[in-house]
Coordinates of C-alpha atoms in Angstrom, one line a residue:
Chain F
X143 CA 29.0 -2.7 -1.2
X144 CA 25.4 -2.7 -2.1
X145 CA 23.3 -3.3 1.0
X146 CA 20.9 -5.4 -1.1
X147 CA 24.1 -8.2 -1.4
X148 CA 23.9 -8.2 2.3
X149 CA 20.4 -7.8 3.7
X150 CA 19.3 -10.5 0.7
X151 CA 21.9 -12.6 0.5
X152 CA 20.5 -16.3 0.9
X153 CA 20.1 -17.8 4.7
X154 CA 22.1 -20.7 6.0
X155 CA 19.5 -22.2 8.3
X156 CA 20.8 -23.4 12.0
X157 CA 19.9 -25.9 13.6
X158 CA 18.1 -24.9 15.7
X159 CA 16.4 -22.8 12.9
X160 CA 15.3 -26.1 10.8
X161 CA 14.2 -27.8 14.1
X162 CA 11.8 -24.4 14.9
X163 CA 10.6 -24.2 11.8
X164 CA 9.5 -28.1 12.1
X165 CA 8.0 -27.6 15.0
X166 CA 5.9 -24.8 14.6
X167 CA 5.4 -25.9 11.4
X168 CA 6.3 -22.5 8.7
X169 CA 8.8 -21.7 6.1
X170 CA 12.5 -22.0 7.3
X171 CA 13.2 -18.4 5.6
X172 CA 10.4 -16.6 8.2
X173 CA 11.9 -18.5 11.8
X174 CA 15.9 -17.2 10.3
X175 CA 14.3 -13.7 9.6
X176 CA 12.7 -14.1 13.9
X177 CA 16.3 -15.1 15.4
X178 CA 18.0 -12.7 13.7
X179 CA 15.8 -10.2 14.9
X180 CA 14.9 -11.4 18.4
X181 CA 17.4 -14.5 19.0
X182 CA 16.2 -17.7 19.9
X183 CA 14.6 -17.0 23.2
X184 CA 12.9 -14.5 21.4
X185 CA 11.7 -16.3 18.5
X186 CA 10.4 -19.0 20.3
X187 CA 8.1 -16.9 22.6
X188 CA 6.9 -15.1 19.3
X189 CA 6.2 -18.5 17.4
X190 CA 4.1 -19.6 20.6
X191 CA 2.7 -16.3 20.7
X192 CA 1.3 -17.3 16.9
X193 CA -0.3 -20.1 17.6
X194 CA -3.0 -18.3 19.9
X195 CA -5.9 -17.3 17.1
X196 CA -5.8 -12.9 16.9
X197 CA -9.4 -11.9 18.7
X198 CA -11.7 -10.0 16.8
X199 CA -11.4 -6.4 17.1
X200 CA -13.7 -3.4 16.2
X201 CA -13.3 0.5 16.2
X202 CA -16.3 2.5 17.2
X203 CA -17.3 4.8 14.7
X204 CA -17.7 7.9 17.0
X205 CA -18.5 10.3 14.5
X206 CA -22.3 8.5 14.9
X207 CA -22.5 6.9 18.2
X208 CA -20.9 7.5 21.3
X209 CA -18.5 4.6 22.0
X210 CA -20.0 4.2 25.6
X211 CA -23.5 3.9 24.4
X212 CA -22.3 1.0 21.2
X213 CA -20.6 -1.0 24.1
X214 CA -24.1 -1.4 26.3
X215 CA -26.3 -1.8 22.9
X216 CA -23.9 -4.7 21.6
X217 CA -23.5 -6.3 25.1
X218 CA -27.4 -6.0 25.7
X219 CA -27.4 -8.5 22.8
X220 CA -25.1 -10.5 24.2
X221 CA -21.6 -9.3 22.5
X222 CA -18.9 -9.2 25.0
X223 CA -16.4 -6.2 24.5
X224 CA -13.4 -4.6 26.1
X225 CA -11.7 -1.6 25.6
X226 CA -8.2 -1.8 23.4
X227 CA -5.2 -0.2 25.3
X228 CA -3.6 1.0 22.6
X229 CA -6.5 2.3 20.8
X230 CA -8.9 4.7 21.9
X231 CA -12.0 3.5 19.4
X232 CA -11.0 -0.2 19.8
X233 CA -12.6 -2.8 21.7
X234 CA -11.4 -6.3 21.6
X235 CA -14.6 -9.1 20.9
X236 CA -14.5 -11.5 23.8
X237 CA -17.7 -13.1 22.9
X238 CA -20.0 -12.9 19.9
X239 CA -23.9 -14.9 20.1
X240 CA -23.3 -14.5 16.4
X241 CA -21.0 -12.9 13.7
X242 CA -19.9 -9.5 14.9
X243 CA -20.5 -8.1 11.2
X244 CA -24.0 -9.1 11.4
X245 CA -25.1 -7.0 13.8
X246 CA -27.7 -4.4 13.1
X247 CA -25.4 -1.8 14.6
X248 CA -22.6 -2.9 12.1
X249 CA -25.2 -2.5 9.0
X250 CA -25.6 1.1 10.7
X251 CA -22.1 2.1 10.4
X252 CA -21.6 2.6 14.5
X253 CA -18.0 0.3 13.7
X254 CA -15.6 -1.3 11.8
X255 CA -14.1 -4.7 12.0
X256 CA -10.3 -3.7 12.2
X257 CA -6.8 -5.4 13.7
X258 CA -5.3 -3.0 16.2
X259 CA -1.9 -2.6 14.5
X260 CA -4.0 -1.0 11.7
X261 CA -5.9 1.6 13.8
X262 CA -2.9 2.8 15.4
X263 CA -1.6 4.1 12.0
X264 CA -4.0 6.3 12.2
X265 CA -3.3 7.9 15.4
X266 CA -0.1 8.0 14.3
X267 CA -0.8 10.1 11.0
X268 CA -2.4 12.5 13.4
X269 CA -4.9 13.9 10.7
X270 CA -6.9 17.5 11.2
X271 CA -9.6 19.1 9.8
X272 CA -8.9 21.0 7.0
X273 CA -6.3 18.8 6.2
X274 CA -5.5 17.5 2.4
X275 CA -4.7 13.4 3.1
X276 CA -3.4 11.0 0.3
X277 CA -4.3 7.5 1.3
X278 CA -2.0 5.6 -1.4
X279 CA -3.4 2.0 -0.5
X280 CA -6.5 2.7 0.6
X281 CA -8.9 -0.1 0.1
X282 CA -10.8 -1.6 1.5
X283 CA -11.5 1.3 3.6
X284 CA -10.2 0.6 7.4
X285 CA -7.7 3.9 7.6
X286 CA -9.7 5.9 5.1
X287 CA -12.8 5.3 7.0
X288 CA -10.7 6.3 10.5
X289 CA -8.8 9.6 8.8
X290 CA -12.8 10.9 8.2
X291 CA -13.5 9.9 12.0
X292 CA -11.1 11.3 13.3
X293 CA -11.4 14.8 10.8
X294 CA -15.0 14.7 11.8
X295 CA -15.6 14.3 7.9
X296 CA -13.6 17.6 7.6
X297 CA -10.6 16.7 5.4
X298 CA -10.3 16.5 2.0
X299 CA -9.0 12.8 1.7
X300 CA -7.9 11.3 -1.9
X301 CA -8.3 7.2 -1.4
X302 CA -6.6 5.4 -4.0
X303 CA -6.2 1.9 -4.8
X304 CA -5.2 0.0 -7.9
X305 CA -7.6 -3.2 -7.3
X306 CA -11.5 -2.2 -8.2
X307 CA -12.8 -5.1 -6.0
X308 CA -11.4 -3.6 -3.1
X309 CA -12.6 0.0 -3.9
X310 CA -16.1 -1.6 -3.9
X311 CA -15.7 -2.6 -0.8
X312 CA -14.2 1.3 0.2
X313 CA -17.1 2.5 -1.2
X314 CA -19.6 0.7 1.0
X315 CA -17.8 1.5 4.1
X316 CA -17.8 5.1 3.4
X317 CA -21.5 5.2 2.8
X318 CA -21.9 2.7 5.8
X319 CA -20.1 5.0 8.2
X320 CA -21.2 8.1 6.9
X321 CA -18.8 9.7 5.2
X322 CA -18.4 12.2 2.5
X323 CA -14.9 14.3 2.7
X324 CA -13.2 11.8 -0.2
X325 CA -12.4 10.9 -3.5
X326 CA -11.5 7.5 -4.2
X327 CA -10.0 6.6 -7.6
X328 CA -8.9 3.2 -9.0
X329 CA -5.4 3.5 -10.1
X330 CA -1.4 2.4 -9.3
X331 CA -0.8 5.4 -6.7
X332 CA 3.5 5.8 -8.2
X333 CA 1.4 7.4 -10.5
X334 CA 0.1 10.1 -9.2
X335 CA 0.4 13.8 -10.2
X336 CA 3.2 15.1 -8.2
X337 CA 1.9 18.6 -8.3
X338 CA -1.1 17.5 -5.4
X339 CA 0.9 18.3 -2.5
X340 CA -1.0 16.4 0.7
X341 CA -0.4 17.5 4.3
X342 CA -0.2 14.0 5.2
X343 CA 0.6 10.7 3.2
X344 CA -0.8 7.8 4.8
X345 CA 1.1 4.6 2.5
X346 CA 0.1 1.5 4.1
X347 CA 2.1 -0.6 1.9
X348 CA 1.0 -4.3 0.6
X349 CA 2.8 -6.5 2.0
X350 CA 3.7 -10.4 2.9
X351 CA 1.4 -10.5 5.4
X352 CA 3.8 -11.8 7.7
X353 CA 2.5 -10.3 10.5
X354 CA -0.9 -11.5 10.2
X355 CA 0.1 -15.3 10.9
X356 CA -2.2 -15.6 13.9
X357 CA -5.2 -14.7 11.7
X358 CA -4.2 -16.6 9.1
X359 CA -1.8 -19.7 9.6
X360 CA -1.1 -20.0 6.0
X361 CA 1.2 -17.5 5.8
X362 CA 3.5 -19.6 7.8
X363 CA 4.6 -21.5 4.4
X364 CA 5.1 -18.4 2.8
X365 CA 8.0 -15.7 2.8
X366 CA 10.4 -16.6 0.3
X367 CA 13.4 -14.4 0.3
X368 CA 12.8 -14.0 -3.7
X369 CA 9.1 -12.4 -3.0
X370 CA 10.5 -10.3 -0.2
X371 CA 13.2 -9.0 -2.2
X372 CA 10.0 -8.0 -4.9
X373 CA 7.9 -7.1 -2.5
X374 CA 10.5 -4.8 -0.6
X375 CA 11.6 -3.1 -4.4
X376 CA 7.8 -2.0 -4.4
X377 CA 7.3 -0.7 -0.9
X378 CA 10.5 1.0 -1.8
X379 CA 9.1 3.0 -4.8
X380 CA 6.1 3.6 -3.0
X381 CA 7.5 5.4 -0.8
X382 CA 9.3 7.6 -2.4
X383 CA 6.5 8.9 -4.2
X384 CA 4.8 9.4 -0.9
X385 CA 7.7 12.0 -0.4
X386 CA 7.0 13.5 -3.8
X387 CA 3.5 13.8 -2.8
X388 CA 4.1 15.3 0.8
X389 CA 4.0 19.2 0.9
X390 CA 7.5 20.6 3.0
X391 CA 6.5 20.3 6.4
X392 CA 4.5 17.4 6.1
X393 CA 3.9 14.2 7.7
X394 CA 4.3 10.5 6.0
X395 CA 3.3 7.3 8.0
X396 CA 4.6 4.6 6.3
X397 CA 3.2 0.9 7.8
X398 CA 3.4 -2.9 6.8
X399 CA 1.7 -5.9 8.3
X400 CA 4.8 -7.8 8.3
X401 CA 7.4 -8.8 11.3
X402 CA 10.4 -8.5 8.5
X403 CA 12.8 -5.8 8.5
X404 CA 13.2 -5.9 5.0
X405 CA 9.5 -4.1 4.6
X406 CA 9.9 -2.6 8.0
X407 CA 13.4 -0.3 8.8
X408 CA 15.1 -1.1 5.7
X409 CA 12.6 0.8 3.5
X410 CA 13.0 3.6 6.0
X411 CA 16.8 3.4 6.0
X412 CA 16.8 4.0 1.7
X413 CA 14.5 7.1 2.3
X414 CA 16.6 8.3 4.8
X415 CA 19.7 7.4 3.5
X416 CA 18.5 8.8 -0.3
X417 CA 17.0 12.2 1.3
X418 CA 18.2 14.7 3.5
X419 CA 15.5 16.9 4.3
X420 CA 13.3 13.7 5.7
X421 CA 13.2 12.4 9.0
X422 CA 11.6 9.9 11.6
X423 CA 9.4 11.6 14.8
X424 CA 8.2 9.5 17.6
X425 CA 5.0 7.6 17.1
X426 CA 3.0 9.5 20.5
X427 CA 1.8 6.4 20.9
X428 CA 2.5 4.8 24.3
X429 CA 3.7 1.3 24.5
X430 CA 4.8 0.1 21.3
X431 CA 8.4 -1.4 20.8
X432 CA 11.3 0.5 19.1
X433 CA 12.9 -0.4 15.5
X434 CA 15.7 -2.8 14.7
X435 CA 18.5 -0.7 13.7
X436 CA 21.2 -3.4 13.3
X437 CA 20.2 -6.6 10.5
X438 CA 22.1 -9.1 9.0
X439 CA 25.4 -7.0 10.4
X440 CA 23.9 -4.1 8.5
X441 CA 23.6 -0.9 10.7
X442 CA 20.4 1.4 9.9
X443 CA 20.3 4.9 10.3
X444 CA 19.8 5.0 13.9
X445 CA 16.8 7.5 13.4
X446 CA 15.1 4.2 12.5
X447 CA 14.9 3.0 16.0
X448 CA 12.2 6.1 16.2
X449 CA 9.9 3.7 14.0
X450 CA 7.7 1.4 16.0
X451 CA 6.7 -2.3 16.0
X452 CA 3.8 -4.2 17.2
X453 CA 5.1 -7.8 18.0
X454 CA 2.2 -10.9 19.4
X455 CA 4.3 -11.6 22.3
X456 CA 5.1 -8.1 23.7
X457 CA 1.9 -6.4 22.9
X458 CA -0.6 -9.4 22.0
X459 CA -1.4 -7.8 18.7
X460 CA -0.5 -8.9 15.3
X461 CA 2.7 -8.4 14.0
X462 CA 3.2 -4.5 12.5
X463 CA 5.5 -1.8 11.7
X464 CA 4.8 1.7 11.4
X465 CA 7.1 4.8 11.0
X466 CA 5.8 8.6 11.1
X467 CA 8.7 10.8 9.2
X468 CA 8.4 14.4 8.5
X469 CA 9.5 16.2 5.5
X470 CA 11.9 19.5 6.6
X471 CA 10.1 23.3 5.5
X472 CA 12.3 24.7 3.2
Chain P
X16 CA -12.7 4.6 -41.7
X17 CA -13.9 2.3 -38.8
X18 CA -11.3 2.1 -36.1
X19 CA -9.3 -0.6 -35.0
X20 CA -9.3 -0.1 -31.4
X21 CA -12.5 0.7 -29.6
X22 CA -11.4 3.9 -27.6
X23 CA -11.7 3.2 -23.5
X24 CA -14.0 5.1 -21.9
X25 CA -13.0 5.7 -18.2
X26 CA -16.0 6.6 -15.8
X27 CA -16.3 9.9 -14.7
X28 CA -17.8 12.9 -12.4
X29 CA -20.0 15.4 -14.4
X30 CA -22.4 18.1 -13.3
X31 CA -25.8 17.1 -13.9
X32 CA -27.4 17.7 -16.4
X33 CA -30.6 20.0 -16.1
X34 CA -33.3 16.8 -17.2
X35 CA -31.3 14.7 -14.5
X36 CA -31.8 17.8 -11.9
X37 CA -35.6 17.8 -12.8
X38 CA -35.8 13.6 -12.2
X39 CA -34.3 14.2 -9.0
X40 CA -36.7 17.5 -7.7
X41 CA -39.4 15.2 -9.2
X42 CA -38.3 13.1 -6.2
X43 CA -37.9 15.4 -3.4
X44 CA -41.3 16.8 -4.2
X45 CA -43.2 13.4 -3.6
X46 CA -41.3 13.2 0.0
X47 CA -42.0 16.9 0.6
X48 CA -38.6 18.3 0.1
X49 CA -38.3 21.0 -1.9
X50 CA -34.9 21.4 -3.4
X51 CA -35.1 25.1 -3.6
X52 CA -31.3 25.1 -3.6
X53 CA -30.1 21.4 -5.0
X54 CA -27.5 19.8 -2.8
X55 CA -23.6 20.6 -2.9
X56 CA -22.1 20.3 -6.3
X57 CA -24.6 17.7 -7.7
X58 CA -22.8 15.6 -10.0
X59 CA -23.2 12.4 -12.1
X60 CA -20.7 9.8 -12.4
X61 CA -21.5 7.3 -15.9
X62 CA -20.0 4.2 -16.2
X63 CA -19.2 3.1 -19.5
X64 CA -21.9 0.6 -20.5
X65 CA -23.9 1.0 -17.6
X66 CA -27.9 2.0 -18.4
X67 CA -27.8 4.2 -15.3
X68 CA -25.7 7.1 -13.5
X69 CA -24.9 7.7 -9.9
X70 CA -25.5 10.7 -8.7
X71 CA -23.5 12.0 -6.0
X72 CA -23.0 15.4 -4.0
X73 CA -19.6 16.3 -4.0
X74 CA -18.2 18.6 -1.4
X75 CA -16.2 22.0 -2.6
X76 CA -12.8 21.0 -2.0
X77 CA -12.9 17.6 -2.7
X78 CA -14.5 18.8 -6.4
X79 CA -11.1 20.5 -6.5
X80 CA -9.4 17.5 -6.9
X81 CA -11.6 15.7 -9.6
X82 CA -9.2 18.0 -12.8
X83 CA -6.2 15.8 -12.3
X84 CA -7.7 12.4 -12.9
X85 CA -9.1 10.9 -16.0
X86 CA -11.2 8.6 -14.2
X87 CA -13.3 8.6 -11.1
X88 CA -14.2 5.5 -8.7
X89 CA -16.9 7.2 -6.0
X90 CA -16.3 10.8 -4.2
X91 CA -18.9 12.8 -2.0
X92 CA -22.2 12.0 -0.6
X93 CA -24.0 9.3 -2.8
X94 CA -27.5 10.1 -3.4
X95 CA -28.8 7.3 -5.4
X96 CA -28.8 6.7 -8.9
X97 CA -30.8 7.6 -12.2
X98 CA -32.3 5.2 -14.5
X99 CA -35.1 5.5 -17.7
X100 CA -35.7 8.5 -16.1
X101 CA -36.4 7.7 -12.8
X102 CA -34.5 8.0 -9.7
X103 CA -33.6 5.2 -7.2
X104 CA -32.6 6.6 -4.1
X105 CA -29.4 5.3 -2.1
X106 CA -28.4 4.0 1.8
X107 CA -26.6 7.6 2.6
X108 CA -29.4 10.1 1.3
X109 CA -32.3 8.0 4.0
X110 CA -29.7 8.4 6.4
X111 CA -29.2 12.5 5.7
X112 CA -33.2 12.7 5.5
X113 CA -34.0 10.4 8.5
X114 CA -33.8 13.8 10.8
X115 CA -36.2 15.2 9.0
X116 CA -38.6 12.8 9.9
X117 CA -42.0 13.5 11.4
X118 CA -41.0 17.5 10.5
X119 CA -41.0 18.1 6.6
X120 CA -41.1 14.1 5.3
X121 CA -43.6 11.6 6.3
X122 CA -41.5 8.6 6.9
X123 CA -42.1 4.9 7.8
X124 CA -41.3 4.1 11.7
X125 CA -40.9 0.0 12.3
X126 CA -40.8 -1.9 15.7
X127 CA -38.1 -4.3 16.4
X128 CA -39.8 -7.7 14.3
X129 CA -40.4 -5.1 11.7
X130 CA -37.2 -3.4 11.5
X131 CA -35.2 -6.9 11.6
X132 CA -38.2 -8.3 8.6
X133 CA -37.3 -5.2 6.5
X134 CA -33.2 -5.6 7.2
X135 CA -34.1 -9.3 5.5
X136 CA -36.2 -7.6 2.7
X137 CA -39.1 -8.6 3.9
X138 CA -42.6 -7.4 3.7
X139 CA -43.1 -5.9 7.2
X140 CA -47.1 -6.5 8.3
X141 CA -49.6 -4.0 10.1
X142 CA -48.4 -5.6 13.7
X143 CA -44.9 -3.8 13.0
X144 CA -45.2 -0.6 11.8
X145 CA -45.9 2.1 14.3
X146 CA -45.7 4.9 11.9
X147 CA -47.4 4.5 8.3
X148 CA -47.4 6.4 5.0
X149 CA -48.2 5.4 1.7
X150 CA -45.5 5.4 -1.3
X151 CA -41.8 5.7 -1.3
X152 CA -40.4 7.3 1.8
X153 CA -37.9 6.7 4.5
X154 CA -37.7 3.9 6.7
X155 CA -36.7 3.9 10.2
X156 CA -36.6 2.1 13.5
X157 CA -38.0 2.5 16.9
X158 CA -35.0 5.2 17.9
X159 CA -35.5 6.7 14.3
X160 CA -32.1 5.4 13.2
X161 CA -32.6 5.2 9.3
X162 CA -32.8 1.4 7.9
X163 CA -33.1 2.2 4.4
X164 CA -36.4 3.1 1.7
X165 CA -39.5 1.2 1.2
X166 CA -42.6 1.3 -0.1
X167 CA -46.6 2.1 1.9
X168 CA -48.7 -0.2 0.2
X169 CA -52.1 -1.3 1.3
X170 CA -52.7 -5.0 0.6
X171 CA -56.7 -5.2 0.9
X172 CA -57.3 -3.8 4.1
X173 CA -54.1 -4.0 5.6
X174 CA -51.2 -2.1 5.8
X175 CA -47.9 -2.7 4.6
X176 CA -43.7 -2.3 3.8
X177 CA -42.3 -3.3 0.9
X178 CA -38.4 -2.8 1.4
X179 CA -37.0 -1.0 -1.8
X180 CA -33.1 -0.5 -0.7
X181 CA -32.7 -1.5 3.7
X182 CA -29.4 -1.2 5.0
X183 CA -28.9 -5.6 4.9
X184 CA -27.9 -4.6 1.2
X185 CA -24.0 -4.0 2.9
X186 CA -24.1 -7.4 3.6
X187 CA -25.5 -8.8 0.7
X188 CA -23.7 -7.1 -1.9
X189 CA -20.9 -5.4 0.2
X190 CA -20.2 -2.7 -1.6

């Protein structure tokens, strides 16, 4: 039977489904997709979890200030900042006299207004100096920006992006912050030479969003199981391509910004399923939440379970999922 | 036998070319930088249409990658850009010269009101400059951080900053 019949076949709502969705307010189709994953108990603390707006959260640039000394010069103009757990650049905004991306030190490159879920990635993909990086979505710039941080400017990154708006936007934040160590090109990254072989593949694939309903509430109406069936197809191909464009031995970090299995584990579980010389590794980051390896009376691969999630009401972040897999030397 | 289709031109890196060199050392000179040996793989990246080209210094391996596309968005360190023949100098290049400050460039040091005036392109007055020098050079702030170029211009017996490019440009234009 093919899994698509199963994991996309259309939803017969509970309930207790209808009446969540009613309350809270959002598209039937997303509230089904939470009890299935977390039961009801679950899904209700996740949909109250929601309504609390994300805070505004900023990485330190530490390749030009120190992160100690851009915590006292934004709270000596009266910013309020706290240290992320999860990230080790990240501080949370507590309190802003005015808009945190106005700031002098902003306009200096000394940080970059980010959502947690998308600077762990990056500590995830674990990039070096030296190394040759393929971003494959890259604009407008969060992760590339982070990969040349954390390389000290001393990788060779290749940022690509098919929307020339959004490169703009790259392009500032790379001259902003300082960096140098790239190539950005404007282009639909499934077509990419094969032949580049990158030590690490970062794909942060586009997604529904789904996971960024606490920064913006619209999102609750969306999520039709049509778009996630397209938007799923794409993330799909994408990733395979990442493992054309990973050397043996290398490291991809696949990530959405959605809550939905269908762009989280099930994309993993194809790869997996379609090659044998791929695999998951742990995250080596601490408190995250494991994959969902059973969906819709679907069993994953259990190495998906070695993927992690970020869920609002477990680690107060937006809703993410992120899976580091290495490719076998031959 | 005209053609039908106007062939696309995609934007792309070039090395300079040796009049766009001399624009640039032209430049350099009038700060007090002598090029001697030009920056990393100087290279110029023309947009089709465009009456100008970028010019950017693009690091040895990431130059490696530039053969296997047709088209280029941005790579390297971005210098500034060239136009009618003269060169209008970029955000990152004050920000690599800004050490050099008070050593082999003369460059413009602001006070607080100043260096938030020039962030607004404003014209920053005598009260707010603690360091002056006439004509294009580096602009920075009390702890020398770079804010972007301007101008030394004496306006009757004062002196002043004309902001040509400060760093409130990210915010303005974003990008």
């Amino acid at each position: 039977m093919n899994l698509d019949d199963v994991v996309f076949a259309g939803y017969e709502y509970s309930r207790e489904v209808l009446e969540l969705s009613e309350r809270f307010g959002y598209e039937p189709s997303i509230v089904y997709r939470y009890v299935e994953v977390l039961g009801l108990e679950g899904a209700w603390r996740l949909l109250e979890a929601n309504e609390t707006p994300l805070p505004e959260t900023i990485r330190c640039n530490d390749y030009l200030i120190d992160c100690g000394v851009l915590k006292d010069r934004l709270e000596g103009k009266g910013f309020k900042l706290e240290r992320l757990p999860l990230a080790p650049h990240g501080f949370k905004v507590l309190a802003q006299p005015f808009s945190i991306g106005a700031a002098h030190e902003y306009l200096m490159g000394y940080y970059y207004i980010q959502d947690p879920g998308s600077m762990l990635v990056v500590y995830i993909l674990d990039p070096g100096p030296g190394e040759f990086i393929i971003d494959m979505a890259a604009a407008p710039g969060g992760k590339a920006t982070q990969i040349l941080q954390l390389t000290r400017d001393k990788a060779r990154l290749l940022a690509v992006d098919v929307s020339g708006r959004r490169l703009k936007a790259l392009r500032s934040h790379m001259q902003r912050m300082g960096f140098t160590s790239y190539l950005a090109v404007k282009m639909d990254a499934r077509l990419l030479p094969d032949t580049l072989k990158a030590d690490r593949v970062l794909l942060d694939a586009p997604s529904s969003g789904e996971g960024i309903i606490r920064k913006d509430p619209g999102r609750k109406l969306k999520g039709k199981l049509e778009d996630l069936r397209m938007i799923h197809k794409l993330q799909v191909s994408l990733l395979e391509k990442a493992y054309n464009l990973v050397r043996d031995g290398g490291v991809i970090v696949y990530a959405a910004c959605s809550t939905a299995v269908e762009e989280g584990e099930y994309v993993i579980h194809k790869l997996l399923d379609s090659k044998s010389d791929v695999h998951v590794e742990g995250s080596r980051v601490e408190g995250l939440s494991p994959g969902v390896i059973a969906y819709r009376g679907v069993e994953f691969n259990q190495e998906v379970a070695g993927c992690s999630r970020l869920w609002p009401h477990i680690q107060g972040t937006e809703g993410f999922f992120t899976c580091r897999l290495v490719k076998s030397r031959k | 036998m005209q053609a039908s289709k106007k062939q696309k031109v995609n934007p792309r890196l070039r090395p300079l070319k040796p009049a766009e060199l001399r624009v640039i050392e032209r430049f350099m000179k009038k700060l007090g930088i002598n090029l001697g040996e030009p920056p990393e793989n100087l290279m110029a990246l023309e947009t089709p249409k465009a009456r100008y080209v970028d010019v950017f210094s693009v690091p040895e391996g990431v130059k490696e990658l530039l053969k296997h596309f047709q088209a280029h968005y941005s790579a390297g360190l971005y210098l500034g850009y060239i136009e009618k023949g003269r060169f209008k100098p970029g955000l990152p290049l004050a920000r690599k010269l800004a050490g050099n400050c008070g050593k082999t460039i003369k460059c413009i040091k602001l006070d607080e009101e100043g260096e938030k005036r020039f962030l607004y392109r404003r014209i920053v007055k005598q009260e707010n400059i603690i360091e002056w020098h006439e004509g294009v050079t580096v602009v920075v702030n009390r702890q020398g951080e770079p804010i972007g170029w301007g101008r030394g211009v004496v306006e009757g017996v004062a002196k002043t900053v004309k902001p040509l490019k400060d760093l409130g440009w990210y915010l303005r234009r974003g990008g």
